Coordinates of C-alpha atoms and ligand atoms in Angstrom, one line a residue:
M102 CA -40.1 128.3 -9.7
P103 CA -38.9 124.8 -11.7
A104 CA -35.6 124.9 -12.4
R105 CA -33.9 125.1 -15.7
R106 CA -34.5 122.1 -18.1
G107 CA -31.1 121.5 -17.8
G108 CA -29.2 123.1 -15.9
Y109 CA -27.0 121.6 -13.1
G110 CA -30.0 119.6 -10.6
A111 CA -32.3 120.6 -13.6
A112 CA -33.9 117.2 -15.0
M113 CA -31.8 116.8 -18.4
R114 CA -31.0 114.7 -21.4
V115 CA -27.7 112.8 -21.7
L116 CA -26.4 111.1 -24.2
V117 CA -24.7 108.3 -23.1
T118 CA -21.8 106.6 -25.1
G119 CA -21.3 103.2 -24.4
G120 CA -24.2 103.0 -23.0
A121 CA -25.1 99.0 -23.9
G122 CA -22.0 97.5 -22.0
F123 CA -20.5 97.4 -18.5
I124 CA -21.1 101.1 -16.8
G125 CA -22.7 102.1 -19.2
S126 CA -25.9 100.8 -18.7
H127 CA -25.7 101.1 -14.5
V128 CA -25.2 104.7 -14.9
A129 CA -28.3 104.6 -18.3
D130 CA -31.0 102.8 -15.1
L131 CA -29.6 105.2 -13.1
L132 CA -30.2 108.2 -14.7
A133 CA -33.8 107.0 -16.1
A134 CA -34.4 106.0 -12.8
Q135 CA -33.8 109.9 -11.1
G136 CA -36.2 110.9 -13.9
H137 CA -33.4 111.9 -16.4
Q138 CA -33.8 111.6 -19.7
L139 CA -31.7 109.6 -22.9
V140 CA -30.1 108.5 -25.3
V141 CA -28.1 105.3 -25.2
L142 CA -25.4 105.4 -28.7
D143 CA -24.1 101.9 -28.7
A144 CA -22.2 100.2 -31.6
L145 CA -21.9 96.3 -29.9
L146 CA -19.1 96.2 -30.4
P147 CA -19.3 91.9 -31.0
Q148 CA -15.0 91.9 -27.7
A149 CA -17.7 92.7 -25.7
H150 CA -21.5 91.8 -26.6
G151 CA -23.2 89.5 -28.6
A152 CA -25.2 88.7 -32.0
D153 CA -28.6 91.0 -29.8
V154 CA -29.0 94.1 -28.3
P155 CA -29.1 93.2 -24.6
G156 CA -32.3 93.5 -22.7
W157 CA -31.2 96.0 -20.7
T158 CA -30.9 98.5 -22.9
A159 CA -33.4 98.0 -24.4
E160 CA -36.1 99.8 -22.2
H161 CA -33.6 103.2 -23.7
E162 CA -34.7 104.4 -26.0
F163 CA -31.9 103.2 -28.1
V164 CA -28.9 103.5 -31.5
R165 CA -27.2 101.3 -32.2
G166 CA -24.6 103.2 -33.8
D167 CA -20.7 104.5 -33.0
V168 CA -18.9 107.8 -31.2
R169 CA -16.9 107.7 -35.0
D170 CA -19.5 108.6 -37.0
P171 CA -19.8 113.1 -37.6
Q172 CA -23.7 111.9 -38.2
V173 CA -25.2 110.1 -36.0
L174 CA -23.6 112.4 -33.2
Q175 CA -25.2 115.4 -35.7
R176 CA -28.4 113.6 -35.3
L177 CA -29.1 112.7 -32.2
L178 CA -26.5 115.9 -29.7
P179 CA -29.4 118.6 -30.8
G180 CA -31.2 118.3 -28.1
V181 CA -29.1 117.5 -25.6
D182 CA -27.8 118.9 -22.0
A183 CA -24.9 116.7 -20.9
V184 CA -22.7 113.5 -22.4
C185 CA -21.5 111.2 -20.5
H186 CA -19.3 108.9 -22.4
Q187 CA -18.3 105.6 -21.8
A188 CA -17.5 104.3 -24.8
A189 CA -14.3 102.5 -25.1
M190 CA -12.3 100.1 -26.4
V191 CA -11.1 98.0 -22.6
G192 CA -8.6 95.2 -22.9
H193 CA -4.6 94.7 -21.2
G194 CA -3.6 96.2 -24.7
V195 CA -0.1 93.9 -24.3
D196 CA -0.5 92.6 -28.3
P197 CA 1.2 96.4 -30.8
F198 CA -1.3 94.7 -33.4
D199 CA -4.8 96.2 -31.0
A200 CA -3.6 99.4 -30.6
P201 CA -4.7 100.8 -34.2
D202 CA -8.9 98.6 -32.8
F203 CA -7.4 101.0 -29.6
T204 CA -6.9 103.9 -31.0
T205 CA -9.8 104.5 -33.0
H206 CA -12.0 103.6 -30.9
N207 CA -11.0 106.1 -27.8
D208 CA -8.6 108.9 -28.6
L209 CA -10.8 109.5 -32.7
G210 CA -13.6 108.4 -31.0
T211 CA -13.6 111.4 -28.2
A212 CA -12.3 113.3 -30.7
V213 CA -15.1 112.7 -32.6
L214 CA -17.0 113.7 -29.9
L215 CA -15.9 116.8 -28.9
A216 CA -15.6 118.4 -32.3
E217 CA -19.9 117.6 -33.0
M218 CA -20.1 118.5 -29.2
H219 CA -19.5 121.8 -30.1
R220 CA -21.3 122.3 -33.2
A221 CA -24.5 121.1 -31.6
G222 CA -23.4 124.3 -29.1
I223 CA -22.8 121.4 -25.4
G224 CA -20.3 122.6 -22.7
R225 CA -21.2 119.9 -20.3
L226 CA -19.4 116.7 -20.9
V227 CA -18.2 113.1 -17.9
L228 CA -16.1 110.8 -19.8
A229 CA -14.7 107.2 -17.7
G230 CA -11.7 107.6 -17.4
S231 CA -9.4 105.6 -16.3
M232 CA -6.7 104.4 -12.8
V233 CA -4.7 103.0 -15.1
V234 CA -3.2 106.0 -16.2
Y235 CA -1.4 106.0 -13.3
G236 CA 0.9 103.0 -13.3
E237 CA 2.0 102.0 -10.8
G238 CA 1.1 103.5 -7.1
R239 CA 2.0 105.9 -5.2
Y240 CA 5.6 103.7 -3.0
D241 CA 7.7 106.0 -0.2
C242 CA 11.7 105.9 0.7
A243 CA 12.4 105.8 4.2
E244 CA 15.2 108.0 2.7
H245 CA 13.4 108.8 -0.6
G246 CA 10.4 110.5 0.2
V247 CA 7.9 109.6 -2.5
V248 CA 9.3 107.6 -5.5
R249 CA 8.6 106.6 -8.4
P250 CA 9.4 102.4 -9.2
G251 CA 9.9 101.7 -12.9
P252 CA 8.0 99.0 -14.3
R253 CA 10.0 95.4 -12.9
T254 CA 12.3 93.1 -14.6
Q255 CA 11.2 89.5 -15.6
R256 CA 14.1 88.6 -13.2
D257 CA 12.4 89.4 -11.1
V258 CA 8.9 88.4 -11.2
D259 CA 10.1 85.5 -12.7
A260 CA 12.3 84.9 -9.4
G261 CA 9.0 85.8 -7.1
V262 CA 10.7 89.2 -6.0
F263 CA 7.3 91.4 -6.8
E264 CA 7.7 93.9 -4.5
P265 CA 9.2 97.4 -7.0
R266 CA 12.4 98.8 -5.0
C267 CA 13.9 102.5 -4.4
P268 CA 14.7 102.2 -8.0
R269 CA 17.6 104.7 -5.6
C270 CA 18.8 102.0 -2.9
G271 CA 16.6 99.5 -4.2
R272 CA 15.1 99.6 -0.3
E273 CA 12.0 98.1 0.0
L274 CA 9.5 101.3 -1.0
T275 CA 5.9 101.1 1.3
S276 CA 2.1 102.2 -0.5
G277 CA 0.5 104.6 -0.3
L278 CA -2.2 106.7 -1.1
V279 CA -2.8 107.5 -5.5
P280 CA -4.1 110.8 -5.2
E281 CA -5.6 113.0 -9.0
D282 CA -1.9 114.7 -9.2
A283 CA 0.0 112.2 -9.5
P284 CA 2.4 111.4 -12.0
L285 CA 1.1 109.7 -14.5
D286 CA 3.0 107.4 -16.7
P287 CA 0.6 104.7 -18.5
R288 CA 1.8 101.4 -19.0
S289 CA -0.4 99.7 -22.1
T290 CA -1.4 101.0 -25.3
Y291 CA -4.6 101.2 -23.7
A292 CA -3.3 102.6 -20.5
A293 CA -2.4 104.9 -23.4
T294 CA -5.3 105.6 -25.0
K295 CA -7.1 106.9 -22.4
L296 CA -4.8 109.2 -20.7
A297 CA -5.5 110.7 -24.0
Q298 CA -8.8 111.1 -24.0
E299 CA -8.7 113.5 -21.1
H300 CA -6.0 115.2 -22.5
L301 CA -8.2 115.4 -25.6
A302 CA -10.7 116.8 -23.9
S303 CA -9.0 119.1 -21.2
A304 CA -7.7 120.8 -24.7
W305 CA -12.0 121.0 -25.6
A306 CA -12.4 122.1 -22.3
R307 CA -10.2 125.3 -22.6
Q308 CA -11.2 126.4 -26.4
T309 CA -14.9 126.3 -25.8
G310 CA -15.2 126.8 -22.4
G311 CA -16.2 123.6 -21.6
S312 CA -16.8 121.6 -18.9
V313 CA -15.1 117.8 -18.3
W314 CA -15.0 115.7 -15.1
S315 CA -12.8 113.0 -15.7
L316 CA -13.7 110.4 -14.0
R317 CA -10.9 107.5 -12.8
Y318 CA -12.6 104.2 -12.1
H319 CA -10.2 102.2 -10.2
N320 CA -11.9 97.8 -10.7
V321 CA -15.2 98.4 -11.0
Y322 CA -17.2 94.9 -10.7
G323 CA -21.1 94.3 -10.6
A324 CA -23.7 92.4 -12.3
R325 CA -22.9 92.2 -16.4
M326 CA -20.3 93.2 -16.4
P327 CA -18.4 90.6 -19.1
F328 CA -18.4 87.1 -18.4
G329 CA -15.0 84.8 -19.5
T330 CA -13.3 86.6 -21.2
P331 CA -9.4 87.4 -21.2
Y332 CA -10.5 91.1 -21.2
A333 CA -12.7 90.9 -18.7
G334 CA -12.0 92.1 -14.7
V335 CA -10.5 90.2 -12.5
A336 CA -14.1 89.6 -10.6
S337 CA -14.9 88.2 -13.1
I338 CA -12.1 86.1 -14.5
F339 CA -12.4 84.3 -10.8
R340 CA -16.2 84.1 -10.8
S341 CA -15.8 82.0 -14.5
S342 CA -12.9 79.8 -12.3
L343 CA -15.1 79.0 -9.2
E344 CA -18.3 78.8 -12.1
R345 CA -16.5 75.8 -14.1
G346 CA -15.4 74.3 -10.3
E347 CA -11.3 74.7 -10.2
A348 CA -10.0 77.0 -8.0
P349 CA -9.6 80.9 -9.1
R350 CA -5.8 81.9 -10.4
V351 CA -4.3 84.4 -8.4
M352 CA -0.9 86.3 -10.0
E353 CA 2.2 87.4 -8.8
D354 CA 1.6 85.9 -4.2
G355 CA -2.1 87.1 -4.9
R356 CA -0.8 90.0 -2.0
Q357 CA -0.9 93.2 -4.6
R358 CA -3.5 95.7 -3.3
R359 CA -6.6 97.2 -5.3
D360 CA -9.0 99.5 -5.1
F361 CA -12.1 97.2 -5.9
V362 CA -15.0 99.7 -6.8
H363 CA -18.6 98.3 -6.5
V364 CA -20.2 99.2 -10.4
S365 CA -23.7 100.8 -8.6
D366 CA -20.8 103.7 -7.1
V367 CA -19.8 104.4 -11.0
A368 CA -23.2 105.2 -11.6
A369 CA -23.8 107.2 -8.7
A370 CA -20.2 109.2 -9.2
N371 CA -21.2 109.1 -12.9
L372 CA -24.3 111.1 -11.9
A373 CA -23.1 112.9 -8.6
A374 CA -20.2 114.3 -11.7
L375 CA -23.0 115.5 -14.7
T376 CA -25.2 117.3 -11.9
T377 CA -21.4 119.4 -10.2
P378 CA -20.1 122.5 -12.0
V379 CA -16.5 122.5 -12.7
D380 CA -13.9 125.2 -14.3
G381 CA -12.7 123.7 -17.1
F382 CA -11.3 120.1 -16.1
A383 CA -10.2 118.2 -12.9
A384 CA -9.3 114.5 -12.6
A385 CA -11.1 112.5 -10.1
N386 CA -10.5 109.5 -8.3
V387 CA -13.2 107.1 -8.4
C388 CA -13.5 104.7 -5.3
S389 CA -14.1 102.7 -2.6
G390 CA -11.6 103.5 -0.4
E391 CA -11.5 100.1 0.6
P392 CA -8.3 98.5 -0.6
H393 CA -8.0 95.1 0.0
T394 CA -5.1 91.9 -2.0
V395 CA -6.8 90.5 -5.3
G396 CA -6.1 87.4 -2.7
D397 CA -9.0 88.3 -0.5
L398 CA -11.0 89.2 -3.8
A399 CA -10.6 85.7 -5.1
S400 CA -10.7 83.4 -1.5
E401 CA -14.1 85.9 -0.7
L402 CA -15.6 85.7 -4.0
A403 CA -14.4 81.5 -3.1
R404 CA -15.9 80.6 0.3
A405 CA -19.0 82.4 -1.0
M406 CA -19.7 80.5 -4.4
G407 CA -18.2 77.6 -2.2
G408 CA -16.0 76.8 -4.7
P409 CA -12.1 75.7 -3.9
A410 CA -10.0 78.8 -2.1
P411 CA -7.7 80.3 -4.2
E412 CA -4.9 78.6 -6.3
V413 CA -1.7 81.3 -6.4
V414 CA 0.9 81.2 -9.3
G415 CA 3.1 84.0 -9.6
G416 CA 4.5 85.2 -12.5
A417 CA 2.5 89.1 -13.6
R418 CA 1.5 89.6 -17.4
P419 CA 3.3 92.2 -18.8
G420 CA 1.9 96.0 -17.4
D421 CA 0.7 94.8 -14.9
V422 CA 1.2 97.4 -12.0
R423 CA 1.4 95.9 -8.2
H424 CA -0.2 98.0 -6.0
V425 CA -2.8 100.6 -7.0
V426 CA -5.0 102.2 -4.0
A427 CA -6.9 105.6 -4.4
D428 CA -7.0 108.7 -2.6
P429 CA -10.9 109.2 -2.1
A430 CA -10.9 112.3 -1.2
F431 CA -11.0 114.8 -4.1
A432 CA -14.6 112.9 -4.9
R433 CA -15.7 113.1 -2.0
E434 CA -14.6 117.1 -1.2
R435 CA -15.6 118.7 -5.2
L436 CA -18.3 115.6 -6.1
G437 CA -20.1 114.8 -2.8
F438 CA -19.6 110.9 -4.1
A439 CA -19.1 108.1 -1.0
A440 CA -18.9 104.3 -2.0
R441 CA -21.6 102.4 -0.2
T442 CA -21.2 99.3 -0.9
S443 CA -18.9 97.5 0.9
F444 CA -16.5 95.2 -0.3
A445 CA -18.3 91.7 2.1
D446 CA -21.8 93.1 0.2
G447 CA -20.7 93.8 -2.7
V448 CA -18.6 90.1 -3.0
A449 CA -21.4 88.2 -2.2
A450 CA -23.9 89.4 -4.3
F451 CA -21.3 89.0 -6.8
A452 CA -20.5 85.4 -6.2
T453 CA -25.2 85.3 -8.7
D454 CA -24.7 88.4 -10.0
P455 CA -26.3 88.8 -14.2
L456 CA -23.4 88.3 -16.0
R457 CA -22.4 90.1 -19.8
S458 CA -24.3 86.3 -21.9
P459 CA -20.3 84.9 -23.4
I460 CA -19.6 86.5 -27.0
G461 CA -21.1 85.5 -29.7
Ligands
NAD775 N1 -14.2 97.7 -16.6 C1 -13.3 99.1 -15.8 O1 -13.1 98.4 -14.2 C2 -12.8 99.8 -16.5 C3 -11.4 100.8 -15.5 C4 -11.7 102.0 -15.5 C5 -12.6 102.4 -16.9 N2 -13.0 101.5 -17.1 C6 -13.8 102.7 -18.4 O2 -15.1 102.1 -18.3 C7 -16.2 102.6 -19.7 C8 -17.2 101.4 -20.3 O3 -16.0 100.3 -19.3 P1 -16.6 99.1 -19.6 O4 -16.1 98.5 -18.8 O5 -18.8 99.1 -19.5 O6 -16.7 98.4 -20.9 P2 -17.6 97.8 -22.2 O7 -16.7 96.4 -22.7 O8 -18.8 97.1 -21.1 O9 -18.5 98.4 -22.6 C9 -18.4 99.8 -23.4 C10 -18.9 99.9 -24.6 O10 -18.6 101.0 -25.8 C11 -19.1 100.5 -26.8 N3 -18.2 100.5 -27.4 C12 -17.2 101.2 -28.5 N4 -17.1 101.0 -29.1 C13 -16.9 101.7 -29.3 C14 -17.4 102.9 -30.4 N5 -16.4 104.4 -31.0 N6 -18.5 103.4 -31.0 C15 -19.8 103.6 -30.4 N7 -20.0 102.3 -29.1 C16 -18.4 101.8 -28.7 C17 -19.0 98.5 -26.8 O11 -19.7 98.2 -27.9 C18 -19.3 98.7 -25.2 O12 -20.8 98.5 -24.6 C19 -15.2 102.6 -20.7 O13 -14.9 104.0 -21.2 C20 -13.2 101.7 -19.7 O14 -12.1 102.3 -20.3 C21 -14.0 99.9 -16.5
ZN776 ZN1 15.5 104.9 -1.7

């Protein structure tokens, strides 16, 4: 007997918000390829898009509209089994004047979506969370165990002292893997709004009996990343420099560690979360489990593109953190998710992957 439509493990109809964007578009393609129905809702924010609907979106049922608009949602939600909420304003979040925009798109948007899901009787949400909720990664002091270094001072950064030190004894620290129950310490407006999305979704799950996976993506890269904007991820910034024939400029000393996860793996994690029941709210790191330095990324990409070697320029932007390396264990256990694209393969492909057209 075929499984009930919309049940876990059955064909679903999914609303993918932000589905014209970098990550959402890969989620949409994967859902369609797996035989699910979907509808893409995207406002095509001018910060993220040119004038036209991207070609990859035109292949799906697409509605240009805003998640903050209850009427649009009331039209789209009936018949939907689950919502995959990727829409957000992304960026560094260091300009105080941007705070109202981040808050309205990310938090008001999530709140309106949750209320309308409740109205439509939909109880299943996958949220695009972010590693930025952690702030700094996890550190151990030889004497004091796990400690939480505060933001680095401008003086240290200017002097080339990039490693955070033990807040109690000033010793150098060793960095470890960040688990989902690490203390949360958002350090930018963007990060604060990503954490508020989780809090809103968690409250909603308690109020409604709904279930929510927040997938805390680490540094996502791959085809369709936005091209050459200050808001793009570091992989796309390096690629843009290399395409201009310039050396990629690496901040700090290049030894800051991150987890670079390929967008195809992030799409797979979304599919896993959409098809895995959870009681209430749960957050899971979505990462490759293969940490690398930002300098490694620049060198590997420069090699793949036959460009000049990276230039290490020092400095750090306000809010930049030193090492954030994710623990992949929980996603593996609970979602059966493990990334499949190696750093070497992903970066080699990224040398020629089509990126999103420049902002109009
Ligand atoms: N790229 C990363 O490395 C990364 C890391 C962690 C988390 N995330 C999260 O993943 C999600 C997708 O990010 P992305 O990198 O694909 O960015 P993106 O800018 O390519 O995609 C976001 C999409 O959301 C749309 N959007 C924004 N506000 C909207 C609104 N109010 N109504 C409807 N659509 C709206 C934009 O037009 C855009 O197409 C975001 O929630 C982001 O916070 C991304
Ligand atoms: Zn100490």
